[in-house]
Each structure stands twice: as structure tokens, then as C-alpha cells.
PDB file of C-alpha atoms and ligand atoms in Angstrom:
ATOM      1  CA  MET J  63      41.744  21.266 -17.464  1.00  0.00           C
ATOM      2  CA  LYS J  64      39.550  19.424 -19.755  1.00  0.00           C
ATOM      3  CA  LYS J  65      40.767  15.957 -17.990  1.00  0.00           C
ATOM      4  CA  ILE J  66      40.143  17.589 -14.541  1.00  0.00           C
ATOM      5  CA  LEU J  67      36.553  18.350 -15.411  1.00  0.00           C
ATOM      6  CA  VAL J  68      36.122  15.004 -16.308  1.00  0.00           C
ATOM      7  CA  TYR J  69      37.444  13.424 -13.129  1.00  0.00           C
ATOM      8  CA  LEU J  70      35.198  16.368 -11.323  1.00  0.00           C
ATOM      9  CA  VAL J  71      31.721  15.081 -12.980  1.00  0.00           C
ATOM     10  CA  VAL J  72      32.646  11.299 -12.547  1.00  0.00           C
ATOM     11  CA  PHE J  73      33.435  12.201  -8.933  1.00  0.00           C
ATOM     12  CA  ALA J  74      30.467  14.189  -8.219  1.00  0.00           C
ATOM     13  CA  ALA J  75      28.484  11.188  -9.639  1.00  0.00           C
ATOM     14  CA  ILE J  76      29.542   8.422  -7.495  1.00  0.00           C
ATOM     15  CA  PRO J  77      27.269   9.082  -4.573  1.00  0.00           C
ATOM     16  CA  PHE J  78      24.385   9.102  -6.768  1.00  0.00           C
ATOM     17  CA  ALA J  79      25.330   5.666  -8.383  1.00  0.00           C
ATOM     18  CA  LEU J  80      26.005   4.476  -5.114  1.00  0.00           C
ATOM     19  CA  LYS J  81      22.367   5.527  -4.163  1.00  0.00           C
ATOM     20  CA  ALA J  82      20.954   4.101  -7.104  1.00  0.00           C
ATOM     21  CA  GLN J  83      22.710   0.867  -6.688  1.00  0.00           C
ATOM     22  CA  LYS J  84      21.357   0.068  -3.181  1.00  0.00           C
ATOM     23  CA  GLU J  85      18.952  -2.739  -2.799  1.00  0.00           C
ATOM     24  CA  SER J  86      15.439  -2.195  -1.734  1.00  0.00           C
ATOM     25  CA  ILE J  87      15.106  -4.219   1.853  1.00  0.00           C
ATOM     26  CA  HIS J  88      11.705  -5.397   0.843  1.00  0.00           C
ATOM     27  CA  LYS J  89      12.020  -8.934  -0.271  1.00  0.00           C
ATOM     28  CA  PHE J  90       9.912 -11.417  -1.620  1.00  0.00           C
ATOM     29  CA  ALA J  91      10.268 -14.613   0.841  1.00  0.00           C
ATOM     30  CA  PRO J  92       9.733 -18.071  -0.141  1.00  0.00           C
ATOM     31  CA  LEU J  93       6.889 -19.882   1.233  1.00  0.00           C
ATOM     32  CA  PRO J  94       8.181 -21.700   4.285  1.00  0.00           C
ATOM     33  CA  TYR J  95       6.565 -24.942   2.763  1.00  0.00           C
ATOM     34  CA  ALA J  96       5.305 -26.698  -0.313  1.00  0.00           C
ATOM     35  CA  TYR J  97       2.323 -25.660  -1.956  1.00  0.00           C
ATOM     36  CA  ASP J  98       0.492 -28.859  -0.788  1.00  0.00           C
ATOM     37  CA  ALA J  99       1.916 -29.125   2.667  1.00  0.00           C
ATOM     38  CA  LEU J 100      -1.013 -27.686   4.148  1.00  0.00           C
ATOM     39  CA  GLU J 101      -3.507 -30.387   2.583  1.00  0.00           C
ATOM     40  CA  PRO J 102      -6.508 -31.414   3.256  1.00  0.00           C
ATOM     41  CA  TYR J 103      -7.235 -28.185   5.192  1.00  0.00           C
ATOM     42  CA  ILE J 104      -5.905 -25.566   2.735  1.00  0.00           C
ATOM     43  CA  ASP J 105      -5.670 -27.079  -0.782  1.00  0.00           C
ATOM     44  CA  LYS J 106      -2.529 -27.088  -3.096  1.00  0.00           C
ATOM     45  CA  MET J 107      -4.100 -25.008  -5.897  1.00  0.00           C
ATOM     46  CA  THR J 108      -5.173 -22.127  -3.529  1.00  0.00           C
ATOM     47  CA  MET J 109      -1.948 -21.919  -1.825  1.00  0.00           C
ATOM     48  CA  GLU J 110      -0.234 -21.661  -5.200  1.00  0.00           C
ATOM     49  CA  ILE J 111      -2.580 -19.240  -6.986  1.00  0.00           C
ATOM     50  CA  HIS J 112      -2.713 -17.460  -3.467  1.00  0.00           C
ATOM     51  CA  TYR J 113       1.341 -17.119  -3.073  1.00  0.00           C
ATOM     52  CA  ASP J 114       2.312 -17.346  -6.501  1.00  0.00           C
ATOM     53  CA  ARG J 115       0.000 -14.887  -8.296  1.00  0.00           C
ATOM     54  CA  HIS J 116      -1.671 -12.681  -5.356  1.00  0.00           C
ATOM     55  CA  HIS J 117       1.055 -12.072  -3.082  1.00  0.00           C
ATOM     56  CA  ARG J 118       3.595 -11.962  -5.718  1.00  0.00           C
ATOM     57  CA  ALA J 119       1.193  -9.184  -7.396  1.00  0.00           C
ATOM     58  CA  TYR J 120       1.331  -7.036  -4.142  1.00  0.00           C
ATOM     59  CA  TYR J 121       4.894  -7.457  -3.886  1.00  0.00           C
ATOM     60  CA  ASN J 122       5.710  -6.405  -7.618  1.00  0.00           C
ATOM     61  CA  ASN J 123       2.970  -3.451  -7.180  1.00  0.00           C
ATOM     62  CA  PHE J 124       4.857  -2.260  -3.943  1.00  0.00           C
ATOM     63  CA  ALA J 125       8.130  -2.529  -5.498  1.00  0.00           C
ATOM     64  CA  ALA J 126       7.383  -0.608  -8.352  1.00  0.00           C
ATOM     65  CA  ALA J 127       5.439   2.040  -6.381  1.00  0.00           C
ATOM     66  CA  ILE J 128       8.382   2.801  -4.160  1.00  0.00           C
ATOM     67  CA  LYS J 129      11.059   2.312  -6.670  1.00  0.00           C
ATOM     68  CA  GLY J 130      13.765   5.107  -5.945  1.00  0.00           C
ATOM     69  CA  THR J 131      12.009   6.433  -2.883  1.00  0.00           C
ATOM     70  CA  ASP J 132      13.328   6.365   0.444  1.00  0.00           C
ATOM     71  CA  LEU J 133      10.621   3.816   1.411  1.00  0.00           C
ATOM     72  CA  GLU J 134      13.070   1.246   0.009  1.00  0.00           C
ATOM     73  CA  GLN J 135      15.094   1.644   2.813  1.00  0.00           C
ATOM     74  CA  THR J 136      12.004   2.054   5.358  1.00  0.00           C
ATOM     75  CA  PRO J 137      11.056  -0.586   7.616  1.00  0.00           C
ATOM     76  CA  MET J 138       7.353  -1.885   6.956  1.00  0.00           C
ATOM     77  CA  VAL J 139       6.490  -1.132  10.446  1.00  0.00           C
ATOM     78  CA  ALA J 140       7.961   2.463  10.087  1.00  0.00           C
ATOM     79  CA  ILE J 141       5.878   2.585   6.557  1.00  0.00           C
ATOM     80  CA  PHE J 142       2.792   1.642   8.091  1.00  0.00           C
ATOM     81  CA  ALA J 143       3.024   3.937  11.021  1.00  0.00           C
ATOM     82  CA  ASN J 144       2.788   6.749   8.415  1.00  0.00           C
ATOM     83  CA  ILE J 145       0.564   4.843   6.110  1.00  0.00           C
ATOM     84  CA  SER J 146      -2.112   8.007   5.981  1.00  0.00           C
ATOM     85  CA  THR J 147       0.646  10.170   4.204  1.00  0.00           C
ATOM     86  CA  GLN J 148       0.926   7.614   1.201  1.00  0.00           C
ATOM     87  CA  PRO J 149      -1.419   6.977  -1.966  1.00  0.00           C
ATOM     88  CA  ALA J 150      -3.843   3.955  -2.204  1.00  0.00           C
ATOM     89  CA  ALA J 151      -1.062   2.210  -4.168  1.00  0.00           C
ATOM     90  CA  ILE J 152       1.246   2.036  -1.774  1.00  0.00           C
ATOM     91  CA  LYS J 153      -1.070   1.184   1.321  1.00  0.00           C
ATOM     92  CA  ASN J 154      -3.030  -1.496  -0.464  1.00  0.00           C
ATOM     93  CA  ASN J 155       0.121  -3.072  -2.121  1.00  0.00           C
ATOM     94  CA  ALA J 156       2.338  -2.739   1.306  1.00  0.00           C
ATOM     95  CA  GLY J 157      -0.578  -4.362   3.193  1.00  0.00           C
ATOM     96  CA  GLY J 158      -1.081  -7.016   0.849  1.00  0.00           C
ATOM     97  CA  TYR J 159       2.697  -7.911   0.719  1.00  0.00           C
ATOM     98  CA  TRP J 160       3.411  -7.794   4.457  1.00  0.00           C
ATOM     99  CA  ASN J 161       0.031  -9.425   5.656  1.00  0.00           C
ATOM    100  CA  HIS J 162       0.401 -12.375   3.233  1.00  0.00           C
ATOM    101  CA  GLU J 163       4.004 -12.994   4.591  1.00  0.00           C
ATOM    102  CA  MET J 164       2.792 -13.025   7.921  1.00  0.00           C
ATOM    103  CA  PHE J 165      -0.127 -14.991   7.046  1.00  0.00           C
ATOM    104  CA  TRP J 166       2.202 -18.031   5.892  1.00  0.00           C
ATOM    105  CA  ASN J 167       4.035 -17.828   9.017  1.00  0.00           C
ATOM    106  CA  CYS J 168       0.999 -18.199  11.139  1.00  0.00           C
ATOM    107  CA  MET J 169       0.210 -21.800   9.534  1.00  0.00           C
ATOM    108  CA  LYS J 170       2.435 -24.833   9.104  1.00  0.00           C
ATOM    109  CA  PRO J 171       2.124 -28.528   8.553  1.00  0.00           C
ATOM    110  CA  ASN J 172       1.089 -30.551  11.242  1.00  0.00           C
ATOM    111  CA  GLY J 173       0.179 -27.345  13.098  1.00  0.00           C
ATOM    112  CA  GLY J 174      -2.758 -26.600  15.245  1.00  0.00           C
ATOM    113  CA  GLY J 175      -2.984 -27.866  19.110  1.00  0.00           C
ATOM    114  CA  VAL J 176      -2.960 -25.464  21.699  1.00  0.00           C
ATOM    115  CA  PRO J 177      -0.536 -22.301  22.547  1.00  0.00           C
ATOM    116  CA  LEU J 178       1.328 -23.060  25.438  1.00  0.00           C
ATOM    117  CA  GLY J 179       3.578 -20.826  28.144  1.00  0.00           C
ATOM    118  CA  LYS J 180       2.766 -17.383  28.384  1.00  0.00           C
ATOM    119  CA  LEU J 181       0.806 -16.882  25.454  1.00  0.00           C
ATOM    120  CA  GLY J 182      -1.556 -19.728  26.279  1.00  0.00           C
ATOM    121  CA  ASP J 183      -2.008 -17.805  29.915  1.00  0.00           C
ATOM    122  CA  ALA J 184      -2.583 -14.687  28.442  1.00  0.00           C
ATOM    123  CA  ILE J 185      -5.034 -16.184  26.006  1.00  0.00           C
ATOM    124  CA  ASN J 186      -7.017 -18.008  28.728  1.00  0.00           C
ATOM    125  CA  ALA J 187      -6.645 -14.826  31.037  1.00  0.00           C
ATOM    126  CA  THR J 188      -7.895 -12.356  28.407  1.00  0.00           C
ATOM    127  CA  PHE J 189     -10.930 -14.665  26.498  1.00  0.00           C
ATOM    128  CA  GLY J 190     -11.759 -17.068  29.642  1.00  0.00           C
ATOM    129  CA  SER J 191     -10.158 -20.196  27.605  1.00  0.00           C
ATOM    130  CA  PHE J 192      -8.677 -21.196  24.418  1.00  0.00           C
ATOM    131  CA  ASP J 193     -12.119 -22.441  22.689  1.00  0.00           C
ATOM    132  CA  ASN J 194     -13.442 -18.693  23.711  1.00  0.00           C
ATOM    133  CA  PHE J 195     -10.738 -17.313  21.962  1.00  0.00           C
ATOM    134  CA  ARG J 196     -11.173 -19.548  18.895  1.00  0.00           C
ATOM    135  CA  LYS J 197     -14.981 -18.799  18.801  1.00  0.00           C
ATOM    136  CA  GLN J 198     -14.596 -14.983  18.975  1.00  0.00           C
ATOM    137  CA  PHE J 199     -11.993 -15.069  16.482  1.00  0.00           C
ATOM    138  CA  ALA J 200     -13.716 -17.113  14.138  1.00  0.00           C
ATOM    139  CA  GLU J 201     -16.902 -14.820  14.736  1.00  0.00           C
ATOM    140  CA  ALA J 202     -14.793 -11.646  13.606  1.00  0.00           C
ATOM    141  CA  GLY J 203     -14.004 -13.504  10.859  1.00  0.00           C
ATOM    142  CA  VAL J 204     -17.309 -14.581   9.522  1.00  0.00           C
ATOM    143  CA  LYS J 205     -18.383 -11.094  10.191  1.00  0.00           C
ATOM    144  CA  ARG J 206     -16.145  -9.238   8.347  1.00  0.00           C
ATOM    145  CA  PHE J 207     -18.106  -7.875   5.286  1.00  0.00           C
ATOM    146  CA  GLY J 208     -16.474  -8.166   1.925  1.00  0.00           C
ATOM    147  CA  SER J 209     -12.664  -8.714   2.033  1.00  0.00           C
ATOM    148  CA  GLY J 210     -10.321  -8.209   4.634  1.00  0.00           C
ATOM    149  CA  TRP J 211      -8.372  -9.946   7.712  1.00  0.00           C
ATOM    150  CA  VAL J 212      -8.669 -11.223  11.523  1.00  0.00           C
ATOM    151  CA  TRP J 213      -5.996 -10.500  13.897  1.00  0.00           C
ATOM    152  CA  LEU J 214      -5.120 -11.102  17.473  1.00  0.00           C
ATOM    153  CA  VAL J 215      -2.940  -8.164  18.537  1.00  0.00           C
ATOM    154  CA  VAL J 216      -1.189  -6.957  21.601  1.00  0.00           C
ATOM    155  CA  GLY J 217      -1.895  -3.452  22.440  1.00  0.00           C
ATOM    156  CA  ALA J 218       0.099  -0.602  23.724  1.00  0.00           C
ATOM    157  CA  ASP J 219      -0.822  -1.620  27.433  1.00  0.00           C
ATOM    158  CA  GLY J 220       0.590  -5.455  26.695  1.00  0.00           C
ATOM    159  CA  LYS J 221      -2.899  -6.460  26.378  1.00  0.00           C
ATOM    160  CA  LEU J 222      -4.297  -9.143  23.897  1.00  0.00           C
ATOM    161  CA  PHE J 223      -7.445  -8.199  21.581  1.00  0.00           C
ATOM    162  CA  ILE J 224      -9.001  -9.554  18.598  1.00  0.00           C
ATOM    163  CA  ASN J 225      -9.628  -7.111  15.852  1.00  0.00           C
ATOM    164  CA  SER J 226     -10.809  -7.146  12.128  1.00  0.00           C
ATOM    165  CA  THR J 227      -9.301  -4.927   9.417  1.00  0.00           C
ATOM    166  CA  ALA J 228     -10.890  -4.344   5.831  1.00  0.00           C
ATOM    167  CA  ASN J 229      -9.043  -4.916   2.539  1.00  0.00           C
ATOM    168  CA  GLN J 230      -5.416  -5.147   3.141  1.00  0.00           C
ATOM    169  CA  ASP J 231      -5.247  -2.973   6.138  1.00  0.00           C
ATOM    170  CA  ASN J 232      -3.383  -4.082   9.404  1.00  0.00           C
ATOM    171  CA  PRO J 233      -2.886  -3.233  13.262  1.00  0.00           C
ATOM    172  CA  TYR J 234       0.192  -1.268  12.415  1.00  0.00           C
ATOM    173  CA  MET J 235      -1.526   1.075  10.393  1.00  0.00           C
ATOM    174  CA  ASN J 236      -2.051   4.606  11.502  1.00  0.00           C
ATOM    175  CA  THR J 237      -5.624   4.791   9.901  1.00  0.00           C
ATOM    176  CA  GLU J 238      -6.808   2.164  11.762  1.00  0.00           C
ATOM    177  CA  GLU J 239      -8.765   3.066  15.157  1.00  0.00           C
ATOM    178  CA  LYS J 240      -7.453   0.033  17.200  1.00  0.00           C
ATOM    179  CA  ARG J 241      -4.013  -0.296  16.738  1.00  0.00           C
ATOM    180  CA  GLY J 242      -1.023  -2.459  18.384  1.00  0.00           C
ATOM    181  CA  THR J 243       1.320  -5.372  17.600  1.00  0.00           C
ATOM    182  CA  PRO J 244      -0.260  -8.117  15.400  1.00  0.00           C
ATOM    183  CA  ILE J 245       0.877 -11.701  16.404  1.00  0.00           C
ATOM    184  CA  PHE J 246      -1.525 -13.839  14.757  1.00  0.00           C
ATOM    185  CA  CYS J 247      -3.710 -13.419  11.627  1.00  0.00           C
ATOM    186  CA  LEU J 248      -6.066 -15.221   8.967  1.00  0.00           C
ATOM    187  CA  ASP J 249      -6.849 -13.957   5.402  1.00  0.00           C
ATOM    188  CA  VAL J 250     -10.672 -13.989   5.086  1.00  0.00           C
ATOM    189  CA  TRP J 251     -10.530 -12.859   1.383  1.00  0.00           C
ATOM    190  CA  GLU J 252     -12.443 -15.071  -0.839  1.00  0.00           C
ATOM    191  CA  HIS J 253      -9.257 -16.042  -2.746  1.00  0.00           C
ATOM    192  CA  ALA J 254      -8.243 -17.577   0.464  1.00  0.00           C
ATOM    193  CA  TYR J 255     -10.824 -20.157   0.560  1.00  0.00           C
ATOM    194  CA  TYR J 256     -13.008 -20.135  -2.667  1.00  0.00           C
ATOM    195  CA  LEU J 257     -11.551 -22.986  -4.670  1.00  0.00           C
ATOM    196  CA  LYS J 258     -12.418 -25.507  -1.863  1.00  0.00           C
ATOM    197  CA  TYR J 259     -14.774 -24.161   0.535  1.00  0.00           C
ATOM    198  CA  GLN J 260     -16.975 -21.746  -2.069  1.00  0.00           C
ATOM    199  CA  ASN J 261     -19.154 -19.579  -0.092  1.00  0.00           C
ATOM    200  CA  LYS J 262     -18.787 -21.696   3.277  1.00  0.00           C
ATOM    201  CA  ARG J 263     -15.990 -19.047   5.056  1.00  0.00           C
ATOM    202  CA  ALA J 264     -17.093 -20.523   8.466  1.00  0.00           C
ATOM    203  CA  ASP J 265     -15.968 -24.088   7.209  1.00  0.00           C
ATOM    204  CA  TYR J 266     -12.366 -22.603   5.971  1.00  0.00           C
ATOM    205  CA  ILE J 267     -11.965 -20.976   9.473  1.00  0.00           C
ATOM    206  CA  THR J 268     -12.482 -24.258  11.170  1.00  0.00           C
ATOM    207  CA  ALA J 269     -10.087 -26.034   8.918  1.00  0.00           C
ATOM    208  CA  PHE J 270      -7.963 -23.460   9.565  1.00  0.00           C
ATOM    209  CA  TRP J 271      -7.176 -24.058  13.339  1.00  0.00           C
ATOM    210  CA  ASN J 272      -5.581 -27.457  12.164  1.00  0.00           C
ATOM    211  CA  VAL J 273      -2.480 -25.672  10.677  1.00  0.00           C
ATOM    212  CA  ALA J 274      -2.014 -22.734  13.151  1.00  0.00           C
ATOM    213  CA  ASN J 275       1.730 -22.181  13.752  1.00  0.00           C
ATOM    214  CA  TRP J 276       1.809 -21.307  17.852  1.00  0.00           C
ATOM    215  CA  ASP J 277       5.105 -21.714  17.844  1.00  0.00           C
ATOM    216  CA  PHE J 278       5.529 -18.566  15.594  1.00  0.00           C
ATOM    217  CA  VAL J 279       3.049 -16.618  17.525  1.00  0.00           C
ATOM    218  CA  GLN J 280       4.534 -17.528  20.766  1.00  0.00           C
ATOM    219  CA  LYS J 281       7.809 -15.854  19.354  1.00  0.00           C
ATOM    220  CA  LEU J 282       6.057 -12.859  18.438  1.00  0.00           C
ATOM    221  CA  TYR J 283       4.137 -12.640  21.456  1.00  0.00           C
ATOM    222  CA  ALA J 284       7.397 -12.399  23.549  1.00  0.00           C
ATOM    223  CA  GLU J 285       8.783  -9.921  21.351  1.00  0.00           C
ATOM    224  CA  ALA J 286       5.946  -7.756  21.484  1.00  0.00           C
ATOM    225  CA  LEU J 287       6.105  -7.805  25.250  1.00  0.00           C
ATOM    226  CA  VAL J 288       9.758  -6.900  25.162  1.00  0.00           C
ATOM    227  CA  LYS J 289       9.003  -3.789  23.031  1.00  0.00           C
ATOM    228  CA  LYS J 290       6.752  -2.558  25.532  1.00  0.00           C
TER     229      LYS J 290
HETATM  230 MN1   MN L 395      -4.780 -13.156   0.343  1.00  0.00          MN
END
């Protein structure tokens, strides 16, 4: 009788043990290039500190904040769609983690140039020209008071717009007035540029265009249109 009871307890515990063992779907991805790969536009030390300290801290804090909860198995976009229900520790660190991963991919060595194809056409149609788009995007970055981000976003109507968010917020969050699918971003926190550019945020943004990864943005744009 005692033996049966032990078996019962062990079997009853299995689902809980399995649940606890299930790994979080949220991973800390490697940087897609070396720390010095974006020189001279983004310097090695900035990249190293930005990725390995700032980004890693956001990820670690996010992972700790959601440990053992359903959020470990919830896609980021779904978390952002309901972010108003979460405490600040989850909102800030989820944004810090996801925004930076997006940002690393929006840059690449030997990047720059002009977006082609459907994205290039849409940018020309929406902003008049690529130069105009660049001007408006840079202006949004310079004007962002304090810390935040600039985004190129696909709205629910499929149209492009530029938006800036404060802190680690992003256009997926239901706390944002202007929401949509972000396809391109720029970090304008001081930690993103201060070592090389000090207070000259505009110079950092000018340099940033030389490392823009339009292949990645074109891919996200195509995916965003399919979702409509
Ligand atoms: Mn940053």
C-alpha cells in the first residue's frame, strides 16, 4: 500500500516537473558581427559595452522577471500587445531586450546605400524621396527628448510612418498611441553614441546611415505586408 502511494505521488509530480523543465523561448542571441565590424561609424568599445552590458542586462532582468510564468512561452509581440497589464520591470526590460536585438540586425558592416524594390518604392511614395525620409527620420531622432528610439513602422493600413518612442518602448506596445509593425530602428539613448560622438547626436545619426542593413528591412517590410 505504501509503495503504491509513492508511485502515485511520483506520477502526479511528473507534469509539474516537465513544466518546470521547459526552457524559455526567449534567448540571448549572439551579435551578428564582430564588435569592431561597424567601425569607423560605430566604434568597437561602444558596441562591446552596448551589447555585452546594456543589452545583456536587459535580457537577464527580463528573464528573471518572467521566470516560471507563462511569459516564458509567450512570443514577444504577444507580450507587447498586452504590455499595459505588466509591471514596469517587465515592460522596460522586455523592450530593452527586444529593441536592441532588432537594432543589431538593422545594421551591418558595409551597409548603407539606398533601399531597393518595394520598400524603396514605398519610401519614395510616402516621403517623396529617400533623402526626405532620411531627413525626417534623423529629425525624429534629434528631437527625441531624453532617451528613446526612432522607428520606421508599417501601420494597420499597410502604410509607412516614422515614429519615436521614449525609454525602451516600441510600436508593438499597446501603451503607444501610434502602433504598427516596426521594420527599422535607431537607438538614440546616449549610451549608443556618447563615447565617440559625445553630445553630438546628429553626427551619430549621420554616421548611422553608412551601416544601415536595408536587406533586413526589406525582408521585414515584405513580412509585414503579408500579415495585413
Ligand atoms: Mn541601447
